[in-house]
Amino acid sequence: RITGIDMADIDCSFEQAREGAAEISRELVSACQLGDIDEVKRLLASGADPAFEDYEQGATPLTAAILSSNIEVVKALLEAGLSPHTDSHAWRTAMVADEKDIAEALEKAGFYVELAEAFVQACYLGIREVVASLMEAGAALNDSANVWDCKQLHASPLTAAALAGHE
């Protein structure tokens, strides 16, 4: 039995700790966006969560690192123990962003490879170089997948391109 402890103090301390962890993890997202590898490593060593999802910014450290085109930051997140199960769309994001080295590192780390979805999305966005590289990787014209910008649309690559006005 513990006496002399006010539950309000415990609740307050827990809330402060939770908010502190969220703040350092938000800083990690920002450092990943900037591609600041030294700051990323410092924040990870300080306890930032590599799997954090910042709902205000709509970003994760991994998505931010992919979009900053910084493979070293991606590798730092993977080395910090980021699970392949935390972001099922990371490989697709890397491929559509034409970040083949990052996509390869994610694939080697066990992230889900969504060839059809990346192909349909690249066709929808009209990114010819990515479409060509995905076809070289084995994407097929008869594949179909959901189009990101259209929550209810499941389309083939050709349909996705046509709907977006691409030839």
PDB file of C-alpha atoms in Angstrom:
ATOM      1  CA  ARG A   1       0.000   0.000   0.000  1.00  0.00           C
ATOM      2  CA  ILE A   2       1.340   3.409  -1.004  1.00  0.00           C
ATOM      3  CA  THR A   3       0.359   6.421   1.039  1.00  0.00           C
ATOM      4  CA  GLY A   4       0.982  10.106   0.668  1.00  0.00           C
ATOM      5  CA  ILE A   5       0.748  10.144  -3.134  1.00  0.00           C
ATOM      6  CA  ASP A   6      -1.809  12.283  -4.893  1.00  0.00           C
ATOM      7  CA  MET A   7      -3.170  10.596  -8.044  1.00  0.00           C
ATOM      8  CA  ALA A   8      -3.446  14.020  -9.697  1.00  0.00           C
ATOM      9  CA  ASP A   9       0.358  14.316  -9.508  1.00  0.00           C
ATOM     10  CA  ILE A  10       0.785  10.941 -11.208  1.00  0.00           C
ATOM     11  CA  ASP A  11      -1.705  11.820 -13.947  1.00  0.00           C
ATOM     12  CA  CYS A  12       0.000  15.171 -14.528  1.00  0.00           C
ATOM     13  CA  SER A  13       3.472  13.595 -14.724  1.00  0.00           C
ATOM     14  CA  PHE A  14       2.266  10.941 -17.160  1.00  0.00           C
ATOM     15  CA  GLU A  15       0.625  13.561 -19.398  1.00  0.00           C
ATOM     16  CA  GLN A  16       3.795  15.683 -19.374  1.00  0.00           C
ATOM     17  CA  ALA A  17       5.919  12.679 -20.318  1.00  0.00           C
ATOM     18  CA  ARG A  18       3.532  11.702 -23.121  1.00  0.00           C
ATOM     19  CA  GLU A  19       3.494  15.230 -24.512  1.00  0.00           C
ATOM     20  CA  GLY A  20       7.289  15.427 -24.284  1.00  0.00           C
ATOM     21  CA  ALA A  21       7.633  12.195 -26.275  1.00  0.00           C
ATOM     22  CA  ALA A  22       5.232  13.497 -28.917  1.00  0.00           C
ATOM     23  CA  GLU A  23       7.122  16.790 -29.190  1.00  0.00           C
ATOM     24  CA  ILE A  24      10.508  15.144 -29.726  1.00  0.00           C
ATOM     25  CA  SER A  25       8.930  12.846 -32.313  1.00  0.00           C
ATOM     26  CA  ARG A  26       7.418  15.876 -34.133  1.00  0.00           C
ATOM     27  CA  GLU A  27      10.914  17.334 -34.186  1.00  0.00           C
ATOM     28  CA  LEU A  28      12.056  14.069 -35.774  1.00  0.00           C
ATOM     29  CA  VAL A  29       9.512  14.471 -38.580  1.00  0.00           C
ATOM     30  CA  SER A  30      10.805  18.005 -39.206  1.00  0.00           C
ATOM     31  CA  ALA A  31      14.444  16.876 -39.194  1.00  0.00           C
ATOM     32  CA  CYS A  32      13.565  14.106 -41.674  1.00  0.00           C
ATOM     33  CA  GLN A  33      11.824  16.653 -43.925  1.00  0.00           C
ATOM     34  CA  LEU A  34      14.982  18.755 -43.911  1.00  0.00           C
ATOM     35  CA  GLY A  35      17.211  15.722 -44.447  1.00  0.00           C
ATOM     36  CA  ASP A  36      19.266  16.706 -41.384  1.00  0.00           C
ATOM     37  CA  ILE A  37      20.961  13.387 -40.623  1.00  0.00           C
ATOM     38  CA  ASP A  38      22.826  14.661 -37.550  1.00  0.00           C
ATOM     39  CA  GLU A  39      19.626  15.989 -35.976  1.00  0.00           C
ATOM     40  CA  VAL A  40      17.780  12.778 -36.892  1.00  0.00           C
ATOM     41  CA  LYS A  41      20.415  10.673 -35.140  1.00  0.00           C
ATOM     42  CA  ARG A  42      20.394  12.972 -32.100  1.00  0.00           C
ATOM     43  CA  LEU A  43      16.604  12.832 -31.794  1.00  0.00           C
ATOM     44  CA  LEU A  44      16.512   9.049 -32.216  1.00  0.00           C
ATOM     45  CA  ALA A  45      19.188   8.711 -29.500  1.00  0.00           C
ATOM     46  CA  SER A  46      17.053  10.981 -27.289  1.00  0.00           C
ATOM     47  CA  GLY A  47      14.058   8.664 -27.604  1.00  0.00           C
ATOM     48  CA  ALA A  48      12.120   9.994 -30.588  1.00  0.00           C
ATOM     49  CA  ASP A  49       9.768   7.370 -32.029  1.00  0.00           C
ATOM     50  CA  PRO A  50      10.715   6.415 -35.622  1.00  0.00           C
ATOM     51  CA  ALA A  51       7.149   5.096 -36.106  1.00  0.00           C
ATOM     52  CA  PHE A  52       5.488   8.334 -34.924  1.00  0.00           C
ATOM     53  CA  GLU A  53       2.625   9.661 -37.019  1.00  0.00           C
ATOM     54  CA  ASP A  54       2.103  13.405 -36.891  1.00  0.00           C
ATOM     55  CA  TYR A  55      -1.595  13.804 -37.627  1.00  0.00           C
ATOM     56  CA  GLU A  56      -1.287  17.611 -37.740  1.00  0.00           C
ATOM     57  CA  GLN A  57       1.325  17.515 -40.516  1.00  0.00           C
ATOM     58  CA  GLY A  58       0.021  14.302 -42.042  1.00  0.00           C
ATOM     59  CA  ALA A  59       3.511  12.814 -42.022  1.00  0.00           C
ATOM     60  CA  THR A  60       5.665  10.127 -40.509  1.00  0.00           C
ATOM     61  CA  PRO A  61       9.445  10.340 -40.158  1.00  0.00           C
ATOM     62  CA  LEU A  62       9.771   7.744 -42.924  1.00  0.00           C
ATOM     63  CA  THR A  63       7.475   9.523 -45.377  1.00  0.00           C
ATOM     64  CA  ALA A  64       9.284  12.792 -44.665  1.00  0.00           C
ATOM     65  CA  ALA A  65      12.658  11.116 -45.262  1.00  0.00           C
ATOM     66  CA  ILE A  66      11.495   9.556 -48.534  1.00  0.00           C
ATOM     67  CA  LEU A  67      10.122  12.853 -49.823  1.00  0.00           C
ATOM     68  CA  SER A  68      13.336  14.661 -48.829  1.00  0.00           C
ATOM     69  CA  SER A  69      15.204  12.157 -51.048  1.00  0.00           C
ATOM     70  CA  ASN A  70      17.621  11.296 -48.263  1.00  0.00           C
ATOM     71  CA  ILE A  71      18.564   7.631 -48.129  1.00  0.00           C
ATOM     72  CA  GLU A  72      20.880   8.196 -45.151  1.00  0.00           C
ATOM     73  CA  VAL A  73      17.936   9.439 -43.082  1.00  0.00           C
ATOM     74  CA  VAL A  74      15.869   6.433 -44.206  1.00  0.00           C
ATOM     75  CA  LYS A  75      18.693   4.105 -43.183  1.00  0.00           C
ATOM     76  CA  ALA A  76      18.966   5.820 -39.785  1.00  0.00           C
ATOM     77  CA  LEU A  77      15.261   5.209 -39.183  1.00  0.00           C
ATOM     78  CA  LEU A  78      15.630   1.552 -40.194  1.00  0.00           C
ATOM     79  CA  GLU A  79      18.688   1.146 -37.950  1.00  0.00           C
ATOM     80  CA  ALA A  80      16.663   2.649 -35.079  1.00  0.00           C
ATOM     81  CA  GLY A  81      14.329  -0.325 -35.364  1.00  0.00           C
ATOM     82  CA  LEU A  82      11.548   1.005 -37.601  1.00  0.00           C
ATOM     83  CA  SER A  83       9.352  -1.991 -38.365  1.00  0.00           C
ATOM     84  CA  PRO A  84       8.306  -2.741 -41.953  1.00  0.00           C
ATOM     85  CA  HIS A  85       4.775  -3.083 -40.589  1.00  0.00           C
ATOM     86  CA  THR A  86       4.527   0.583 -39.558  1.00  0.00           C
ATOM     87  CA  ASP A  87       3.989   1.968 -43.065  1.00  0.00           C
ATOM     88  CA  SER A  88       2.512  -0.325 -45.682  1.00  0.00           C
ATOM     89  CA  HIS A  89       2.782   2.339 -48.389  1.00  0.00           C
ATOM     90  CA  ALA A  90       6.427   3.375 -47.899  1.00  0.00           C
ATOM     91  CA  TRP A  91       7.772   1.395 -50.865  1.00  0.00           C
ATOM     92  CA  ARG A  92       5.058   2.764 -53.156  1.00  0.00           C
ATOM     93  CA  THR A  93       5.769   6.307 -51.941  1.00  0.00           C
ATOM     94  CA  ALA A  94       9.455   5.857 -52.734  1.00  0.00           C
ATOM     95  CA  MET A  95       8.793   4.443 -56.202  1.00  0.00           C
ATOM     96  CA  VAL A  96       6.276   7.128 -57.165  1.00  0.00           C
ATOM     97  CA  ALA A  97       8.767   9.756 -55.941  1.00  0.00           C
ATOM     98  CA  ASP A  98      11.335   8.071 -58.252  1.00  0.00           C
ATOM     99  CA  GLU A  99      13.569   7.223 -55.294  1.00  0.00           C
ATOM    100  CA  LYS A 100      14.745   3.800 -56.457  1.00  0.00           C
ATOM    101  CA  ASP A 101      17.629   3.534 -53.962  1.00  0.00           C
ATOM    102  CA  ILE A 102      15.249   4.211 -51.093  1.00  0.00           C
ATOM    103  CA  ALA A 103      12.685   1.747 -52.472  1.00  0.00           C
ATOM    104  CA  GLU A 104      15.430  -0.890 -52.725  1.00  0.00           C
ATOM    105  CA  ALA A 105      16.534  -0.262 -49.117  1.00  0.00           C
ATOM    106  CA  LEU A 106      12.922  -0.551 -47.939  1.00  0.00           C
ATOM    107  CA  GLU A 107      12.415  -3.767 -49.887  1.00  0.00           C
ATOM    108  CA  LYS A 108      15.580  -5.257 -48.357  1.00  0.00           C
ATOM    109  CA  ALA A 109      14.297  -4.252 -44.906  1.00  0.00           C
ATOM    110  CA  GLY A 110      11.085  -6.212 -45.529  1.00  0.00           C
ATOM    111  CA  PHE A 111       8.654  -3.441 -46.469  1.00  0.00           C
ATOM    112  CA  TYR A 112       5.651  -4.452 -48.558  1.00  0.00           C
ATOM    113  CA  VAL A 113       6.215  -4.084 -52.310  1.00  0.00           C
ATOM    114  CA  GLU A 114       3.117  -2.757 -54.096  1.00  0.00           C
ATOM    115  CA  LEU A 115       4.136  -2.875 -57.735  1.00  0.00           C
ATOM    116  CA  ALA A 116       0.603  -2.637 -59.151  1.00  0.00           C
ATOM    117  CA  GLU A 117      -0.405   0.216 -56.850  1.00  0.00           C
ATOM    118  CA  ALA A 118       2.761   2.196 -57.580  1.00  0.00           C
ATOM    119  CA  PHE A 119       2.234   1.625 -61.308  1.00  0.00           C
ATOM    120  CA  VAL A 120      -1.397   2.774 -61.280  1.00  0.00           C
ATOM    121  CA  GLN A 121      -0.492   5.833 -59.198  1.00  0.00           C
ATOM    122  CA  ALA A 122       2.422   6.785 -61.474  1.00  0.00           C
ATOM    123  CA  CYS A 123       0.096   6.498 -64.501  1.00  0.00           C
ATOM    124  CA  TYR A 124      -2.519   8.633 -62.757  1.00  0.00           C
ATOM    125  CA  LEU A 125       0.092  11.285 -61.936  1.00  0.00           C
ATOM    126  CA  GLY A 126       1.599  11.098 -65.439  1.00  0.00           C
ATOM    127  CA  ILE A 127       5.180  10.468 -64.278  1.00  0.00           C
ATOM    128  CA  ARG A 128       6.573   8.830 -67.415  1.00  0.00           C
ATOM    129  CA  GLU A 129      10.030   7.985 -66.023  1.00  0.00           C
ATOM    130  CA  VAL A 130       8.491   6.179 -63.060  1.00  0.00           C
ATOM    131  CA  VAL A 131       5.996   4.377 -65.312  1.00  0.00           C
ATOM    132  CA  ALA A 132       8.898   3.160 -67.479  1.00  0.00           C
ATOM    133  CA  SER A 133      10.969   1.971 -64.516  1.00  0.00           C
ATOM    134  CA  LEU A 134       7.979   0.166 -62.994  1.00  0.00           C
ATOM    135  CA  MET A 135       7.299  -1.589 -66.297  1.00  0.00           C
ATOM    136  CA  GLU A 136      10.960  -2.662 -66.341  1.00  0.00           C
ATOM    137  CA  ALA A 137      10.427  -4.013 -62.818  1.00  0.00           C
ATOM    138  CA  GLY A 138       7.511  -6.151 -64.020  1.00  0.00           C
ATOM    139  CA  ALA A 139       4.395  -4.000 -63.705  1.00  0.00           C
ATOM    140  CA  ALA A 140       1.762  -5.015 -66.219  1.00  0.00           C
ATOM    141  CA  LEU A 141      -0.829  -3.006 -68.123  1.00  0.00           C
ATOM    142  CA  ASN A 142      -3.561  -5.367 -66.954  1.00  0.00           C
ATOM    143  CA  ASP A 143      -2.785  -4.702 -63.262  1.00  0.00           C
ATOM    144  CA  SER A 144      -5.353  -2.743 -61.301  1.00  0.00           C
ATOM    145  CA  ALA A 145      -5.296  -0.955 -57.972  1.00  0.00           C
ATOM    146  CA  ASN A 146      -6.866   1.865 -56.016  1.00  0.00           C
ATOM    147  CA  VAL A 147      -6.026   5.399 -57.113  1.00  0.00           C
ATOM    148  CA  TRP A 148      -4.848   7.457 -54.129  1.00  0.00           C
ATOM    149  CA  ASP A 149      -6.684  10.676 -54.976  1.00  0.00           C
ATOM    150  CA  CYS A 150      -9.959   8.859 -55.691  1.00  0.00           C
ATOM    151  CA  LYS A 151     -10.941   6.858 -52.622  1.00  0.00           C
ATOM    152  CA  GLN A 152     -13.590   4.885 -54.466  1.00  0.00           C
ATOM    153  CA  LEU A 153     -11.711   4.271 -57.713  1.00  0.00           C
ATOM    154  CA  HIS A 154     -10.113   0.932 -58.485  1.00  0.00           C
ATOM    155  CA  ALA A 155      -8.587   1.225 -61.950  1.00  0.00           C
ATOM    156  CA  SER A 156      -6.150  -0.164 -64.453  1.00  0.00           C
ATOM    157  CA  PRO A 157      -3.066   1.914 -65.292  1.00  0.00           C
ATOM    158  CA  LEU A 158      -4.580   2.971 -68.617  1.00  0.00           C
ATOM    159  CA  THR A 159      -7.873   4.000 -67.019  1.00  0.00           C
ATOM    160  CA  ALA A 160      -6.049   5.942 -64.294  1.00  0.00           C
ATOM    161  CA  ALA A 161      -3.977   7.815 -66.897  1.00  0.00           C
ATOM    162  CA  ALA A 162      -7.044   8.566 -69.021  1.00  0.00           C
ATOM    163  CA  LEU A 163      -9.061   9.807 -66.029  1.00  0.00           C
ATOM    164  CA  ALA A 164      -6.262  12.223 -65.172  1.00  0.00           C
ATOM    165  CA  GLY A 165      -6.164  13.493 -68.772  1.00  0.00           C
ATOM    166  CA  HIS A 166      -2.869  11.903 -69.813  1.00  0.00           C
ATOM    167  CA  GLU A 167      -2.277  10.458 -73.262  1.00  0.00           C
TER     168      GLU A 167
END
